[in-house]
PDB file of C-alpha atoms in Angstrom:
ATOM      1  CA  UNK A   1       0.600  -3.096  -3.779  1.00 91.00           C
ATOM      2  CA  UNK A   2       2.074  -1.421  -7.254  1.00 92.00           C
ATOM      3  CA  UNK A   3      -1.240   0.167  -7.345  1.00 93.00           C
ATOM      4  CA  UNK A   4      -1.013   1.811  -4.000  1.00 96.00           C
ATOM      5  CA  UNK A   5       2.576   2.877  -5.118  1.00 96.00           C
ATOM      6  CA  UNK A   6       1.316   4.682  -7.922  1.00 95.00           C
ATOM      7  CA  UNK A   7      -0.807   6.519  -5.976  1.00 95.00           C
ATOM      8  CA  UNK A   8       1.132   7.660  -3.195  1.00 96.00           C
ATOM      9  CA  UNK A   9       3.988   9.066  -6.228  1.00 96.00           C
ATOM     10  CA  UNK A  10       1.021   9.909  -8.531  1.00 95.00           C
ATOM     11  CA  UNK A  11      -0.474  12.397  -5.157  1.00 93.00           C
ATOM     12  CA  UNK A  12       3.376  13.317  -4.517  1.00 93.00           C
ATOM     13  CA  UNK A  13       3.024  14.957  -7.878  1.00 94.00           C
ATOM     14  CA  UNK A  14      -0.212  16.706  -7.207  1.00 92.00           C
ATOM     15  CA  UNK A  15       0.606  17.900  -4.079  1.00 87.00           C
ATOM     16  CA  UNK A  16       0.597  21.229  -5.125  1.00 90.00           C
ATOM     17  CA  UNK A  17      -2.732  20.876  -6.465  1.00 92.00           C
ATOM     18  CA  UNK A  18      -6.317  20.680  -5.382  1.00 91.00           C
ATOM     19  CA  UNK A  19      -6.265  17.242  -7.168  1.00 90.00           C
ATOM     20  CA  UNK A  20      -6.709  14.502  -5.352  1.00 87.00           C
ATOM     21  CA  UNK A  21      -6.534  10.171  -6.477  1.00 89.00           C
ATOM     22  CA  UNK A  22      -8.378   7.896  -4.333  1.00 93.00           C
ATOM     23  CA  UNK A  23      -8.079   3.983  -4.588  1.00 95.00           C
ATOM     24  CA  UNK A  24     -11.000   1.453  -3.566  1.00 95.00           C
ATOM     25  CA  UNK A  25      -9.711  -1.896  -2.843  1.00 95.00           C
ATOM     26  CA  UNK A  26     -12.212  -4.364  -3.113  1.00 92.00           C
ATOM     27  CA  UNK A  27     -11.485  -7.993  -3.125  1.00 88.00           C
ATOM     28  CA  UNK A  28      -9.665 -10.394  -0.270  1.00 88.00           C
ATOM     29  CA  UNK A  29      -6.567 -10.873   0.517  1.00 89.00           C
ATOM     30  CA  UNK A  30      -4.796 -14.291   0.364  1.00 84.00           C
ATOM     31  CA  UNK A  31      -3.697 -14.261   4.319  1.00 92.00           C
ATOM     32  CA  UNK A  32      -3.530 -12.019   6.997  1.00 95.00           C
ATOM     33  CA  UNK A  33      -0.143 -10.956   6.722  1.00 96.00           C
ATOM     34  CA  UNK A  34      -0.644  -9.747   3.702  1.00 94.00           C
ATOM     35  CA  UNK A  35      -3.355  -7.799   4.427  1.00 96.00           C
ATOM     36  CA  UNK A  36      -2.010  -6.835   7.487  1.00 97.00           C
ATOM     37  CA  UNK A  37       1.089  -5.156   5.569  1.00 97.00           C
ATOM     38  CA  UNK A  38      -1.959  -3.478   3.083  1.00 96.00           C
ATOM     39  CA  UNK A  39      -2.963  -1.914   6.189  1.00 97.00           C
ATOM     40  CA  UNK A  40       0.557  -0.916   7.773  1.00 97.00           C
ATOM     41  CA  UNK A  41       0.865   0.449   4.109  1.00 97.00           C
ATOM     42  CA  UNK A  42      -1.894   2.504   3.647  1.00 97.00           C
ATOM     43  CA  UNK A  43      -1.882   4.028   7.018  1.00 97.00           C
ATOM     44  CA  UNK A  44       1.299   6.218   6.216  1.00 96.00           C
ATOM     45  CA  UNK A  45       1.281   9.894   5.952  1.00 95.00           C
ATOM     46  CA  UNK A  46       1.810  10.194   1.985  1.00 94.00           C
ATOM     47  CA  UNK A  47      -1.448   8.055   1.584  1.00 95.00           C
ATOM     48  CA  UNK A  48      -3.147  10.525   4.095  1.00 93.00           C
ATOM     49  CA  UNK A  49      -3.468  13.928   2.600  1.00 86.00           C
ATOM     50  CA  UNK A  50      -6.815  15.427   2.924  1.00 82.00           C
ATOM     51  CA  UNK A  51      -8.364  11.829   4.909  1.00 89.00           C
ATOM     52  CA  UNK A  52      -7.638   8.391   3.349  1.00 94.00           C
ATOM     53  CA  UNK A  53      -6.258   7.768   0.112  1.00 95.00           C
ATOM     54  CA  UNK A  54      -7.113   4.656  -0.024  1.00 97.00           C
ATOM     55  CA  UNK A  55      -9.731   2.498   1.228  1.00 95.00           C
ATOM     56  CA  UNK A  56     -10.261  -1.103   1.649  1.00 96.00           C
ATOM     57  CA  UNK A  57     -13.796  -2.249   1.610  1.00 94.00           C
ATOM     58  CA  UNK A  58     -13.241  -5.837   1.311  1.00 93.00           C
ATOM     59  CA  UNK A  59     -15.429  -8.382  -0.904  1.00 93.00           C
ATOM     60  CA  UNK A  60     -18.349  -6.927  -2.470  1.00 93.00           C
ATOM     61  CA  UNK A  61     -20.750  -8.641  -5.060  1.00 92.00           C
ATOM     62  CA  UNK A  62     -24.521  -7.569  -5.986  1.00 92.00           C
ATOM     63  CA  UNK A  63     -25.645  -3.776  -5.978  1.00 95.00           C
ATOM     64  CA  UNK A  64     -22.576  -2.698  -3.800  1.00 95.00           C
ATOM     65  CA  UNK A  65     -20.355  -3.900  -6.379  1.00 91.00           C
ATOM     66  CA  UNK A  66     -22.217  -2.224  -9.172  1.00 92.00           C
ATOM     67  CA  UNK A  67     -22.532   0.771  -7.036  1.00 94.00           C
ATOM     68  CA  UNK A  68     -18.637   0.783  -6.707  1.00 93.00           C
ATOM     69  CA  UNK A  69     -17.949   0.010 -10.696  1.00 91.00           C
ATOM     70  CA  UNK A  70     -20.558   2.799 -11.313  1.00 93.00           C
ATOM     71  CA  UNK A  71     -18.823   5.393  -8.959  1.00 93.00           C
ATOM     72  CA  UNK A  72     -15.003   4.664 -10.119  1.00 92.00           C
ATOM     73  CA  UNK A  73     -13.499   6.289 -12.892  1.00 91.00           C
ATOM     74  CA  UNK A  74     -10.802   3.613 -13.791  1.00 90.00           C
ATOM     75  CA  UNK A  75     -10.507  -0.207 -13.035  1.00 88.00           C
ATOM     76  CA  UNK A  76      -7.582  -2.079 -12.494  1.00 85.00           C
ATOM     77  CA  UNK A  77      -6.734  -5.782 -12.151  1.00 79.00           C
ATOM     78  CA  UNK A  78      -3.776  -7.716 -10.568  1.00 70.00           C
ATOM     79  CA  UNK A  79      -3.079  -9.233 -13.075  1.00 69.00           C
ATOM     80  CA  UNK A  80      -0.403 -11.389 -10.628  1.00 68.00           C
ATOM     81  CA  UNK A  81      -3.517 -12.699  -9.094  1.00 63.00           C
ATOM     82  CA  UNK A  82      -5.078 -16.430 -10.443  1.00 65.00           C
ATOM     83  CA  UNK A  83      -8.040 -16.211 -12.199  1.00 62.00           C
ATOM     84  CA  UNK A  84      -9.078 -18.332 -14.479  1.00 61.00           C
ATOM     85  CA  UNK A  85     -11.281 -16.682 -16.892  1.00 66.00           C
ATOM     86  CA  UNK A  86     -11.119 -13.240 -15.698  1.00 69.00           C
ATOM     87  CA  UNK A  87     -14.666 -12.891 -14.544  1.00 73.00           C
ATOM     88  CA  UNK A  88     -13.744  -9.251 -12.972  1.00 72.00           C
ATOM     89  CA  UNK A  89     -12.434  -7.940 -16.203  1.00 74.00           C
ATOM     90  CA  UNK A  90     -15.802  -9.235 -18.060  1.00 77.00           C
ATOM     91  CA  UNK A  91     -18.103  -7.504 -15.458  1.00 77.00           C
ATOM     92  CA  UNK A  92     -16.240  -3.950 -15.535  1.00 74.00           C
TER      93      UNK A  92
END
């Protein structure tokens, strides 16, 4: 959720710009509440300039997943998220 944050201020920014962030979000979430809120979240107008700025494509491994790493210009972990030895970090 910081992430999303920092893109709806980081777009608030660049709204008088032709610049535009979007956010993937790849991964599952831990229940449906959660995700549900995600979704409430990302639905609002400031995250809705131009179409979607973000997007939620849920878990992806194989070729989609190294089509997504290939295609993004910056990664970034939740690091409040268990993991034990940081797999995700190792394959971006």
């Amino acid at each position: 959720f910081d992430t999303v944050e920092a893109v709806a201020l980081a777009q608030a920014r660049l709204k008088e710009t032709p610049l535009r962030l979007r956010l993937t979000v790849a991964g599952q979430f831990w229940n449906a509440e959660e995700r549900a809120e995600f979704e409430r979240r990302i639905a609002q107008p400031d995250l809705q300039l131009d179409g979607p700025l973000v997007t939620y494509c849920g878990y992806v491994a194989g070729a989609e997943k190294h089509r997504l790493m290939e295609e993004s210009d910056c990664f970034c972990f939740p690091t409040k998220m268990p993991e034990s030895f940081g797999l995700v970090l190792v394959e971006a």
